[in-house]
Amino acid sequence: MGRGGQASQGQTPTDWVTRAADDAIRHARQADEHAGTEGGRVITCASGASPSGPVHLGNLREFLTVHFVAEEIRRRGIAVRHLHSWDDYDRFRKVPAGVDPSWAEHVGRPLSAVPDPWECHASWAEHFKAPLQAALREMGVEMEEVSQTEQYRAGAYRDQILTAVRRRDDIEQVLATYRTKKTAPVAESEQEAEALAESVADEEEAAGSGDLSRFPFKPYCRDCGRDTTTVTSYDDESTDLAYTCEVCDFHGVTNLTTQHEGKLVWKVDWPMRWWVEGVDFEPGGVDHATPGSSYTVGKELVKRIYGGRAPSFVGYSFVGAGGQVKMSSSRGGVPTAADALKILEAPILRWLYVRRQPKQAFNVDFGAEVVRLYDEWDALARKAANPDKRDAQVLAFERASATAAAGVLPTPAVVVPFRVLSSVADVTAGSAELISRTIGHVGHEHSTVEELEPRLTRAMTWMADFVPAEDRTTVREEADKDRLASLSEREQQWIALLLDGLPEELDIEPVTTLVYGVPKLAHGLPLDADPTDEVKADQKAFFTLLYNLLVDADRGPRLPTLIVALGAGKVRSLLTP
Ligand SMILES: [Zn+2]
Ligand SMILES: [Zn+2]
């Protein structure tokens, strides 16, 4: 028994990552035994993604599921790689909203051959890979990346393609069995419906007609580059494949041994790559694991056709988004990892994915929930600092906050609650330097702005770009003269007591004592007296009055914070007729 066994015994907490890593290691050992090799080869954990559009937070689960499992295996001292396939040799399916309709002429071409409509990258595929690659780097995810366009074009799969084509009747037999078993899955969300529609499209792709109707290989037309081809004949001796193109009417012959101009259909392509790459672990959306789905069929095919074994598999559910989603994405669509990293520290985004079972669906919230999420994270960080409290939650914290290669991911040197940073950003609506100074006065000492990063910038961005204007604080530009002229006697007394007690340099503790104490003083009690019921009622009325006069609202950020953030001069000017 390897170290995987030890990890699940005794006092070490375990989670889904531990179990998936155990399974991947077991898979590798069994594969070694089967092959009669000594073992010790590098374990392969694979992910795959089609760069057909913005890689949203649901797709991110594919990458992170593999990343966490590979990290766990690495942590045990076992050689492992995270192999990521960019499925950029997949066809361009349709022109999305917001793109010039003339891009319809590229439908059917590989994503790597479609030009970038925004003209900033070499291709459509590169345009959508780049931001995700940057976000993953920020999240400490390191992968060995493979372009399927490069692999196919270089003939890396030539032998496996020839095998699949030679064994096409066996493949069809397997596919036919599962075709009848297929039950129509029910989509639970829009994203899921889209994924299901795509898997149905994969299901129905046919490369030829008649006897060749289920041909497992589809050529891209040599003339127009589209996959709108129909296989018309195949010669098993010469490996010449003849086809016609529906769009440009080209009649061509490609030789599968010497020319590399097409790809295996998806349901054969996936198991073929498990075999070639020696994949031990690969996750997939839950729709990939239903009867008749690509995983189930692939499992059978890899065994029958290549004599291999399907990797251990984890099915994951969808990830949605909540809160001010529309404001989060410049494309107005589903938010991406880059969008989430504008407001969440990288370890917190990682934590959202690692703390839940893959089969659990969840939302990343861009609204008010962000504040609670930061509080929860900070509380967990304090718990994790105590070695006696190591449980599954702390394990999730550790997985989220550090990687083997990058070490501990960036977190603020001085941890200030996100609610404090965001409300100071809200009130001051000013520069990082101004916010930093105010933060010092509200009880969070630090020496430089940098000590508050990377959190400060995120709090500022969240407040400015994600919180709706009506929920933000608008500080009055000048005093409300009408209201000040109509103050009751008691209200005048409160304001006078406040201004009398207000020093020029404001610090949070004395300001808090003063703000809560003014109604006590008005009742002839000392500042530190316990509040009576009357005092409590007066405090409520006094606070509403201050919000009215300072920010033209009945409520707002905590008053002491608001007053310190505004500064004595501004407070005096707004409270004096
Ligand atoms: Zn671009
Ligand atoms: Zn053509």
Coordinates of C-alpha atoms and ligand atoms in Angstrom, one line a residue:
M1 CA 0.0 0.0 0.0
G2 CA 1.3 3.4 -1.0
R3 CA 1.2 6.6 0.9
G4 CA -2.3 7.2 -0.4
G5 CA -3.5 4.6 2.1
Q6 CA -1.8 6.4 5.0
A7 CA -3.4 9.7 4.1
S8 CA -6.9 8.3 4.6
Q9 CA -6.0 6.8 8.0
G10 CA -5.4 8.3 11.4
Q11 CA -6.0 11.9 12.2
T12 CA -5.2 13.4 8.8
P13 CA -8.5 14.9 7.5
T14 CA -9.7 13.7 4.1
D15 CA -11.8 15.2 1.4
W16 CA -12.8 14.5 -2.2
V17 CA -9.3 15.5 -3.4
T18 CA -7.7 12.9 -1.2
R19 CA -10.1 10.2 -2.6
A20 CA -9.7 11.3 -6.2
A21 CA -5.9 11.2 -5.8
D22 CA -6.1 7.7 -4.2
D23 CA -8.1 6.6 -7.2
A24 CA -5.6 8.2 -9.7
I25 CA -2.6 6.5 -8.0
R26 CA -4.4 3.2 -7.9
H27 CA -5.2 3.6 -11.6
A28 CA -1.6 4.2 -12.5
R29 CA -0.4 1.2 -10.5
Q30 CA -2.9 -1.1 -12.1
A31 CA -2.0 0.2 -15.5
D32 CA 1.7 -0.5 -14.7
E33 CA 0.9 -4.0 -13.6
H34 CA -1.2 -4.6 -16.7
A35 CA 1.6 -3.5 -18.9
G36 CA 4.1 -5.5 -16.9
T37 CA 6.3 -2.4 -16.2
E38 CA 8.0 -1.5 -13.0
G39 CA 5.9 1.5 -12.4
G40 CA 7.3 4.9 -11.3
R41 CA 6.1 6.6 -14.5
V42 CA 4.7 10.1 -14.2
I43 CA 1.0 10.0 -13.2
T44 CA -1.1 12.0 -15.7
C45 CA -4.1 14.1 -14.6
A46 CA -5.8 15.5 -17.7
S47 CA -8.1 18.4 -18.4
G48 CA -9.5 19.6 -21.7
A49 CA -11.4 22.6 -22.9
S50 CA -12.6 23.9 -26.2
P51 CA -11.5 27.6 -26.6
S52 CA -14.7 28.4 -28.5
G53 CA -15.8 31.4 -26.3
P54 CA -15.1 33.0 -22.9
V55 CA -14.1 30.3 -20.5
H56 CA -16.7 30.9 -17.8
L57 CA -16.7 30.0 -14.1
G58 CA -18.3 26.6 -14.9
N59 CA -15.5 25.6 -17.3
L60 CA -13.0 26.7 -14.6
R61 CA -14.1 23.6 -12.6
E62 CA -12.5 21.4 -15.2
F63 CA -9.1 23.0 -14.7
L64 CA -9.2 23.3 -10.9
T65 CA -10.5 19.8 -10.3
V66 CA -7.5 18.4 -12.1
H67 CA -5.1 21.0 -10.5
F68 CA -6.1 20.1 -6.9
V69 CA -5.8 16.3 -7.5
A70 CA -2.4 16.7 -9.2
E71 CA -1.3 18.9 -6.2
E72 CA -2.3 16.3 -3.7
I73 CA -0.4 13.6 -5.6
R74 CA 2.6 15.9 -5.8
R75 CA 2.3 16.6 -2.0
R76 CA 2.7 12.8 -1.5
G77 CA 6.1 12.9 -3.3
I78 CA 4.8 11.1 -6.4
A79 CA 5.7 12.3 -9.9
V80 CA 2.7 13.8 -11.6
R81 CA 1.7 16.2 -14.4
H82 CA -1.4 18.2 -15.1
L83 CA -1.8 17.8 -18.9
H84 CA -4.2 20.3 -20.4
S85 CA -5.6 19.8 -23.9
W86 CA -6.8 22.8 -25.8
D87 CA -9.4 21.4 -28.1
D88 CA -8.6 24.1 -30.7
Y89 CA -9.0 21.6 -33.6
D90 CA -12.7 21.4 -32.8
R91 CA -15.0 23.1 -35.4
F92 CA -16.3 26.6 -35.0
R93 CA -20.0 25.9 -34.5
K94 CA -21.8 29.3 -34.7
V95 CA -21.3 33.0 -34.6
P96 CA -22.1 34.3 -31.2
A97 CA -24.0 37.5 -30.6
G98 CA -21.8 40.6 -30.8
V99 CA -19.6 39.2 -33.5
D100 CA -19.7 40.4 -37.2
P101 CA -22.3 38.0 -38.9
S102 CA -19.8 37.7 -41.8
W103 CA -17.9 35.3 -39.4
A104 CA -20.5 32.7 -40.5
E105 CA -18.2 31.8 -43.4
H106 CA -15.8 30.3 -40.8
V107 CA -18.4 27.9 -39.4
G108 CA -16.9 24.4 -39.8
R109 CA -13.3 25.4 -39.7
P110 CA -11.0 24.5 -36.7
L111 CA -11.1 27.2 -33.9
S112 CA -7.4 27.7 -34.5
A113 CA -8.0 28.6 -38.2
V114 CA -10.7 31.2 -37.5
P115 CA -9.4 34.8 -37.4
D116 CA -9.7 36.8 -34.2
P117 CA -12.6 39.3 -34.8
W118 CA -11.1 41.7 -32.2
E119 CA -7.7 41.5 -34.0
C120 CA -5.6 41.1 -30.9
H121 CA -4.6 37.4 -31.3
A122 CA -3.5 35.0 -34.0
S123 CA -6.8 33.2 -34.0
W124 CA -10.2 32.8 -32.4
A125 CA -8.9 30.0 -30.2
E126 CA -5.9 32.1 -29.0
H127 CA -8.2 35.0 -28.2
F128 CA -10.1 32.9 -25.6
K129 CA -7.1 31.0 -24.3
A130 CA -5.0 34.0 -23.4
P131 CA -7.2 35.5 -20.6
L132 CA -7.7 32.2 -19.0
Q133 CA -4.0 31.3 -19.1
A134 CA -3.4 34.6 -17.3
A135 CA -6.1 33.9 -14.7
L136 CA -4.7 30.4 -14.1
R137 CA -1.2 31.8 -13.6
E138 CA -2.5 34.2 -11.0
M139 CA -4.3 31.3 -9.3
G140 CA -1.0 29.3 -9.2
V141 CA -2.2 26.6 -11.7
E142 CA 0.7 25.2 -13.7
M143 CA -0.1 22.9 -16.6
E144 CA 1.6 21.2 -19.5
E145 CA -0.5 22.6 -22.4
V146 CA -1.1 20.7 -25.6
S147 CA -2.8 22.1 -28.7
Q148 CA -4.9 19.5 -30.4
T149 CA -4.4 21.4 -33.7
E150 CA -0.6 20.9 -33.4
Q151 CA -1.0 17.3 -32.4
Y152 CA -3.3 16.3 -35.2
R153 CA -1.4 18.3 -37.8
A154 CA 1.9 16.8 -36.8
G155 CA 0.5 13.3 -37.2
A156 CA 1.0 12.5 -33.5
Y157 CA -2.1 10.2 -33.6
R158 CA -1.5 8.7 -37.0
D159 CA -1.2 5.1 -35.8
Q160 CA -4.2 5.4 -33.5
I161 CA -6.3 6.9 -36.3
L162 CA -5.4 4.1 -38.6
T163 CA -6.3 1.6 -35.9
A164 CA -9.7 3.3 -35.3
V165 CA -10.5 3.4 -39.0
R166 CA -9.5 -0.3 -39.5
R167 CA -11.6 -1.2 -36.5
R168 CA -14.6 1.0 -37.5
D169 CA -17.1 -1.9 -37.5
D170 CA -16.1 -2.7 -33.9
I171 CA -16.4 0.9 -33.0
E172 CA -19.8 1.2 -34.6
Q173 CA -21.0 -1.9 -32.7
V174 CA -20.1 -0.3 -29.4
L175 CA -21.6 3.1 -30.4
A176 CA -24.8 1.3 -31.6
T177 CA -25.2 -0.5 -28.3
Y178 CA -25.0 2.7 -26.3
R179 CA -27.1 4.7 -28.8
T180 CA -30.2 2.6 -27.9
K181 CA -29.4 2.9 -24.2
K182 CA -29.2 6.7 -24.3
T183 CA -31.8 8.4 -22.2
A184 CA -32.6 12.0 -22.7
P185 CA -31.0 13.9 -19.8
V186 CA -32.9 16.8 -18.3
A187 CA -31.0 20.1 -18.3
E188 CA -31.2 22.0 -15.0
S189 CA -29.7 25.3 -16.2
E190 CA -29.1 27.2 -19.3
Q191 CA -25.4 26.4 -19.3
E192 CA -26.3 22.7 -18.8
A193 CA -28.8 22.9 -21.7
E194 CA -26.1 24.3 -23.9
A195 CA -23.6 21.6 -23.0
L196 CA -26.2 18.9 -23.6
A197 CA -27.0 20.4 -27.0
E198 CA -23.3 20.2 -27.8
S199 CA -23.0 16.6 -26.7
V200 CA -26.0 15.7 -28.8
A201 CA -24.3 17.5 -31.7
D202 CA -21.2 15.4 -31.1
E203 CA -23.4 12.3 -30.9
E204 CA -24.9 13.0 -34.3
E205 CA -21.8 14.0 -36.3
A206 CA -21.5 11.6 -39.2
A207 CA -18.5 11.6 -41.5
G208 CA -19.8 9.7 -44.5
S209 CA -22.9 8.2 -46.2
G210 CA -24.2 4.6 -46.6
D211 CA -21.7 2.1 -45.4
L212 CA -19.4 5.0 -44.4
S213 CA -22.1 6.9 -42.5
R214 CA -20.5 6.2 -39.2
F215 CA -16.9 6.7 -40.3
P216 CA -14.9 7.6 -37.2
F217 CA -12.6 10.1 -39.0
K218 CA -13.7 13.4 -40.5
P219 CA -11.4 15.3 -42.9
Y220 CA -11.2 19.1 -43.0
C221 CA -11.7 20.1 -46.7
R222 CA -8.4 20.8 -48.3
D223 CA -9.8 23.6 -50.4
C224 CA -12.0 25.6 -47.9
G225 CA -10.8 24.3 -44.5
R226 CA -14.3 23.3 -43.3
D227 CA -15.4 20.0 -42.0
T228 CA -18.5 20.1 -44.2
T229 CA -17.2 16.9 -45.8
T230 CA -18.8 13.5 -46.6
V231 CA -16.5 10.5 -46.9
T232 CA -17.3 8.8 -50.2
S233 CA -14.8 5.9 -50.2
Y234 CA -12.0 4.5 -48.1
D235 CA -9.4 2.0 -49.3
D236 CA -8.1 -0.1 -46.4
E237 CA -5.0 -1.1 -48.4
S238 CA -3.8 2.3 -49.5
T239 CA -5.5 4.2 -46.7
D240 CA -6.7 6.7 -49.3
L241 CA -9.9 8.4 -48.1
A242 CA -12.0 10.2 -50.7
Y243 CA -14.5 12.9 -49.7
T244 CA -16.7 15.7 -51.2
C245 CA -17.2 19.1 -49.6
E246 CA -20.9 20.2 -49.3
V247 CA -19.9 23.9 -49.2
C248 CA -17.3 24.4 -51.9
D249 CA -18.0 21.2 -53.8
F250 CA -14.3 20.1 -53.7
H251 CA -13.7 16.5 -54.3
G252 CA -10.5 15.4 -52.6
V253 CA -8.4 12.4 -51.5
T254 CA -6.4 12.4 -48.3
N255 CA -4.1 9.6 -47.3
L256 CA -4.4 8.8 -43.6
T257 CA -0.9 7.4 -43.4
T258 CA 1.0 10.4 -44.9
Q259 CA -1.4 13.3 -44.6
H260 CA -2.9 14.8 -41.5
E261 CA -6.0 16.7 -42.5
G262 CA -8.7 15.8 -40.1
K263 CA -9.7 14.3 -36.8
L264 CA -11.4 11.5 -35.1
V265 CA -15.0 12.0 -34.1
W266 CA -15.3 13.1 -30.5
K267 CA -16.4 9.9 -29.0
V268 CA -13.4 8.1 -30.4
D269 CA -11.0 11.0 -30.1
W270 CA -11.4 11.2 -26.3
P271 CA -10.6 7.5 -25.5
M272 CA -7.8 7.6 -28.1
R273 CA -6.1 10.4 -26.2
W274 CA -6.5 8.6 -22.8
W275 CA -4.5 5.8 -24.4
V276 CA -1.8 8.0 -26.1
E277 CA -1.3 10.3 -23.1
G278 CA -1.6 7.6 -20.5
V279 CA -4.3 9.5 -18.6
D280 CA -4.9 8.2 -15.0
F281 CA -7.5 10.8 -14.0
E282 CA -9.8 13.1 -15.9
P283 CA -12.9 14.9 -14.7
G284 CA -15.9 15.8 -16.8
G285 CA -19.2 17.6 -16.6
V286 CA -21.9 15.3 -15.1
D287 CA -23.5 15.0 -18.5
H288 CA -20.4 13.1 -19.7
A289 CA -21.1 10.4 -17.1
T290 CA -24.7 9.5 -18.0
P291 CA -25.4 6.2 -19.8
G292 CA -24.5 6.5 -23.5
S293 CA -22.4 9.6 -22.7
S294 CA -18.9 10.1 -24.1
Y295 CA -17.2 8.8 -20.9
T296 CA -19.2 5.6 -20.8
V297 CA -18.7 4.9 -24.5
G298 CA -15.1 5.9 -24.3
K299 CA -14.5 3.5 -21.5
E300 CA -15.6 0.6 -23.7
L301 CA -13.8 1.9 -26.7
V302 CA -10.4 2.4 -25.1
K303 CA -10.5 -1.2 -24.0
R304 CA -11.8 -2.8 -27.2
I305 CA -9.8 -0.8 -29.7
Y306 CA -6.6 0.1 -27.9
G307 CA -6.4 -2.4 -25.0
G308 CA -6.2 0.5 -22.5
R309 CA -8.2 1.5 -19.4
A310 CA -10.3 4.5 -19.0
P311 CA -9.0 7.0 -16.4
S312 CA -10.6 7.3 -13.0
F313 CA -13.3 9.9 -13.4
V314 CA -15.0 12.5 -11.3
G315 CA -18.2 14.2 -12.6
Y316 CA -18.7 17.8 -11.7
S317 CA -21.8 20.0 -11.6
F318 CA -22.2 23.4 -13.0
V319 CA -21.0 26.7 -11.4
G320 CA -23.2 29.7 -11.8
A321 CA -23.0 33.3 -10.8
G322 CA -25.1 35.5 -8.6
G323 CA -25.2 39.2 -7.6
Q324 CA -24.4 41.9 -10.1
V325 CA -23.4 39.5 -12.8
K326 CA -24.2 41.8 -15.6
M327 CA -21.9 44.4 -14.4
S328 CA -19.1 41.9 -14.0
S329 CA -18.6 41.0 -17.6
S330 CA -17.7 43.4 -20.3
R331 CA -19.3 41.0 -22.7
G332 CA -22.5 41.1 -20.8
G333 CA -22.5 37.3 -20.6
V334 CA -21.4 34.7 -18.1
P335 CA -18.5 35.9 -15.9
T336 CA -15.0 34.4 -16.3
A337 CA -12.2 33.6 -13.9
A338 CA -10.6 37.0 -14.8
D339 CA -13.9 38.7 -13.8
A340 CA -14.0 36.9 -10.4
L341 CA -10.3 37.7 -9.8
K342 CA -11.1 41.4 -10.0
I343 CA -12.9 41.1 -6.7
L344 CA -11.7 37.9 -5.1
E345 CA -8.2 37.1 -3.9
A346 CA -6.9 34.1 -5.9
P347 CA -6.9 31.7 -2.8
I348 CA -10.5 32.6 -2.2
L349 CA -11.6 31.8 -5.7
R350 CA -9.7 28.5 -5.4
W351 CA -11.4 27.8 -2.1
L352 CA -14.9 28.1 -3.6
Y353 CA -14.0 25.2 -5.9
V354 CA -12.0 23.0 -3.5
R355 CA -14.3 23.2 -0.4
R356 CA -17.3 21.5 -2.2
Q357 CA -17.7 18.1 -3.6
P358 CA -17.5 18.3 -7.4
K359 CA -21.0 17.0 -7.8
Q360 CA -22.3 19.9 -5.8
A361 CA -23.4 22.9 -7.9
F362 CA -22.8 26.4 -6.6
N363 CA -22.8 30.1 -7.5
V364 CA -20.0 32.6 -7.3
D365 CA -21.7 35.7 -6.0
F366 CA -20.6 39.1 -7.1
G367 CA -23.1 40.9 -4.9
A368 CA -23.4 41.5 -1.1
E369 CA -22.3 37.9 -0.5
V370 CA -18.7 38.9 -1.3
V371 CA -18.4 40.6 2.0
R372 CA -19.6 37.6 4.0
L373 CA -17.3 35.3 1.9
Y374 CA -14.3 37.4 2.9
D375 CA -15.4 37.3 6.6
E376 CA -15.7 33.5 6.4
W377 CA -12.3 33.2 4.8
D378 CA -10.6 35.4 7.4
A379 CA -12.2 33.4 10.2
L380 CA -11.0 30.1 8.6
A381 CA -7.5 31.6 8.2
R382 CA -7.4 32.3 12.0
K383 CA -8.6 28.8 12.7
A384 CA -6.0 27.3 10.3
A385 CA -3.2 29.1 12.2
N386 CA -3.9 26.8 15.1
P387 CA -2.3 23.4 14.5
D388 CA -4.6 21.7 17.0
K389 CA -7.6 22.5 14.8
R390 CA -6.8 20.6 11.7
D391 CA -10.0 19.3 10.1
A392 CA -11.5 19.1 6.6
Q393 CA -12.2 22.8 6.5
V394 CA -8.6 23.6 7.3
L395 CA -7.4 21.1 4.7
A396 CA -9.5 23.0 2.1
F397 CA -8.0 26.3 3.3
E398 CA -4.5 24.8 2.9
R399 CA -5.3 23.5 -0.6
A400 CA -6.7 26.9 -1.6
S401 CA -3.9 29.1 -0.2
A402 CA -0.7 27.4 -1.5
T403 CA 0.7 25.3 -4.3
A404 CA 3.8 23.1 -4.5
A405 CA 5.4 25.3 -7.2
A406 CA 4.2 28.8 -6.2
G407 CA 4.2 28.4 -2.5
V408 CA 1.7 30.6 -0.6
L409 CA -0.3 32.6 -3.0
P410 CA -0.5 36.4 -2.5
T411 CA -2.6 37.5 0.5
P412 CA -2.4 40.9 2.3
A413 CA 0.4 41.3 4.9
V414 CA -2.1 43.2 7.0
V415 CA -5.5 41.6 6.9
V416 CA -8.3 44.2 7.1
P417 CA -11.9 43.0 6.8
F418 CA -13.2 43.4 3.3
R419 CA -16.3 45.2 4.7
V420 CA -14.1 47.9 6.2
L421 CA -12.0 48.3 3.1
S422 CA -15.0 48.5 0.9
S423 CA -16.9 50.9 3.1
V424 CA -13.9 53.2 3.4
A425 CA -13.5 53.0 -0.4
D426 CA -17.2 53.8 -0.7
V427 CA -17.1 56.8 1.6
T428 CA -13.9 58.4 0.5
A429 CA -14.4 57.4 -3.2
G430 CA -10.7 58.4 -3.3
S431 CA -7.2 57.0 -4.1
A432 CA -5.6 54.0 -2.5
E433 CA -3.4 56.3 -0.5
L434 CA -6.4 58.2 1.0
I435 CA -8.1 54.9 1.8
S436 CA -4.9 53.5 3.4
R437 CA -4.6 56.6 5.6
T438 CA -8.2 56.3 6.7
I439 CA -7.8 52.6 7.3
G440 CA -5.0 53.4 9.7
H441 CA -7.3 55.8 11.6
V442 CA -10.1 53.2 11.9
G443 CA -8.0 50.8 13.9
H444 CA -6.0 48.9 11.3
E445 CA -2.4 50.1 11.6
H446 CA -0.1 49.4 8.7
S447 CA 2.9 51.2 7.1
T448 CA 2.3 51.1 3.3
V449 CA -0.6 50.7 0.8
E450 CA 1.1 47.5 -0.4
E451 CA 0.5 45.8 2.9
L452 CA -3.2 46.0 2.2
E453 CA -2.9 44.5 -1.3
P454 CA -4.1 42.5 -3.1
R455 CA -7.3 43.0 -1.1
L456 CA -7.5 46.8 -1.3
T457 CA -7.7 47.1 -5.1
R458 CA -10.4 44.4 -5.1
A459 CA -12.4 46.2 -2.5
M460 CA -12.2 49.4 -4.6
T461 CA -13.1 47.6 -7.8
W462 CA -16.0 45.9 -6.1
M463 CA -17.4 49.1 -4.7
A464 CA -17.0 51.0 -8.0
D465 CA -18.0 48.4 -10.5
F466 CA -20.1 45.8 -8.8
V467 CA -22.2 47.6 -6.2
P468 CA -25.2 49.3 -7.7
A469 CA -25.1 53.1 -7.4
E470 CA -28.2 53.1 -5.2
D471 CA -26.4 50.9 -2.7
R472 CA -23.3 53.1 -2.6
T473 CA -22.8 56.1 -0.2
T474 CA -23.1 59.6 -1.6
V475 CA -21.5 62.1 0.8
R476 CA -23.2 65.5 0.7
E477 CA -21.2 68.1 -1.1
E478 CA -22.6 70.9 1.1
A479 CA -24.6 71.1 4.3
D480 CA -28.4 70.6 4.2
K481 CA -29.3 74.2 5.3
D482 CA -33.0 73.6 5.4
R483 CA -32.7 70.6 7.7
L484 CA -30.2 72.3 9.9
A485 CA -32.5 75.3 10.3
S486 CA -35.4 73.0 11.4
L487 CA -33.5 71.0 14.0
S488 CA -35.4 70.4 17.3
E489 CA -33.8 71.6 20.5
R490 CA -32.7 68.2 21.4
E491 CA -31.2 67.6 18.0
Q492 CA -29.3 70.9 18.2
Q493 CA -27.9 69.7 21.6
W494 CA -26.7 66.4 20.1
I495 CA -24.9 68.1 17.2
A496 CA -23.3 70.7 19.6
L497 CA -22.1 67.9 21.9
L498 CA -20.7 66.0 19.0
L499 CA -18.8 68.9 17.5
D500 CA -17.5 70.0 21.0
G501 CA -16.1 66.5 21.5
L502 CA -14.7 66.0 18.0
P503 CA -10.9 66.4 17.9
E504 CA -9.1 67.5 14.7
E505 CA -7.3 64.1 14.4
L506 CA -9.9 61.4 14.3
D507 CA -9.3 57.9 15.5
I508 CA -11.8 55.1 15.6
E509 CA -12.0 54.4 19.3
P510 CA -12.6 57.9 20.7
V511 CA -14.9 58.6 17.8
T512 CA -16.9 55.5 18.5
T513 CA -17.2 56.4 22.2
L514 CA -18.3 59.9 21.3
V515 CA -20.9 59.0 18.7
Y516 CA -22.5 56.4 21.1
G517 CA -22.0 58.8 24.1
V518 CA -23.6 62.0 22.8
P519 CA -27.2 60.9 23.8
K520 CA -25.8 59.8 27.2
L521 CA -24.2 63.3 27.7
A522 CA -27.6 64.8 26.7
H523 CA -29.2 62.9 29.6
G524 CA -26.5 64.1 32.0
L525 CA -24.8 60.7 32.1
P526 CA -21.0 60.1 31.6
L527 CA -19.7 58.9 28.3
D528 CA -19.0 55.4 29.7
A529 CA -22.4 54.9 31.3
D530 CA -24.4 51.8 30.4
P531 CA -27.2 52.9 28.0
T532 CA -30.7 53.1 29.4
D533 CA -33.7 52.4 27.3
E534 CA -34.2 56.1 26.7
V535 CA -30.5 56.5 25.6
K536 CA -30.9 53.6 23.2
A537 CA -33.9 55.2 21.6
D538 CA -32.1 58.5 21.3
Q539 CA -29.0 56.8 19.8
K540 CA -31.2 55.4 17.1
A541 CA -32.7 58.9 16.3
F542 CA -29.3 60.6 16.5
F543 CA -27.7 58.1 14.1
T544 CA -30.5 58.6 11.6
L545 CA -30.1 62.4 11.9
L546 CA -26.4 62.0 11.2
Y547 CA -26.9 59.8 8.2
N548 CA -29.5 62.4 6.9
L549 CA -27.1 65.3 7.3
L550 CA -23.9 63.5 6.1
V551 CA -24.9 61.2 3.3
D552 CA -28.6 62.1 2.6
A553 CA -29.8 58.6 3.5
D554 CA -31.4 56.9 6.5
R555 CA -28.5 54.5 6.8
G556 CA -25.0 53.8 5.5
P557 CA -21.6 52.5 6.6
R558 CA -20.9 52.3 10.4
L559 CA -21.0 55.9 11.6
P560 CA -17.6 56.0 13.4
T561 CA -16.0 54.7 10.2
L562 CA -17.9 57.2 8.2
I563 CA -16.9 60.1 10.4
V564 CA -13.2 59.1 10.5
A565 CA -13.2 58.6 6.7
L566 CA -14.8 62.0 6.1
G567 CA -12.4 63.8 8.5
A568 CA -13.2 66.4 11.1
G569 CA -13.3 69.3 8.7
K570 CA -15.8 67.8 6.4
V571 CA -18.0 66.6 9.3
R572 CA -18.0 70.1 10.8
S573 CA -18.9 71.7 7.5
L574 CA -21.9 69.4 6.9
L575 CA -23.2 69.8 10.5
T576 CA -22.9 73.5 10.7
P577 CA -25.5 75.8 9.2
Ligands
ZN1 ZN -7.9 38.8 -29.4
ZN2 ZN -14.7 22.8 -48.9

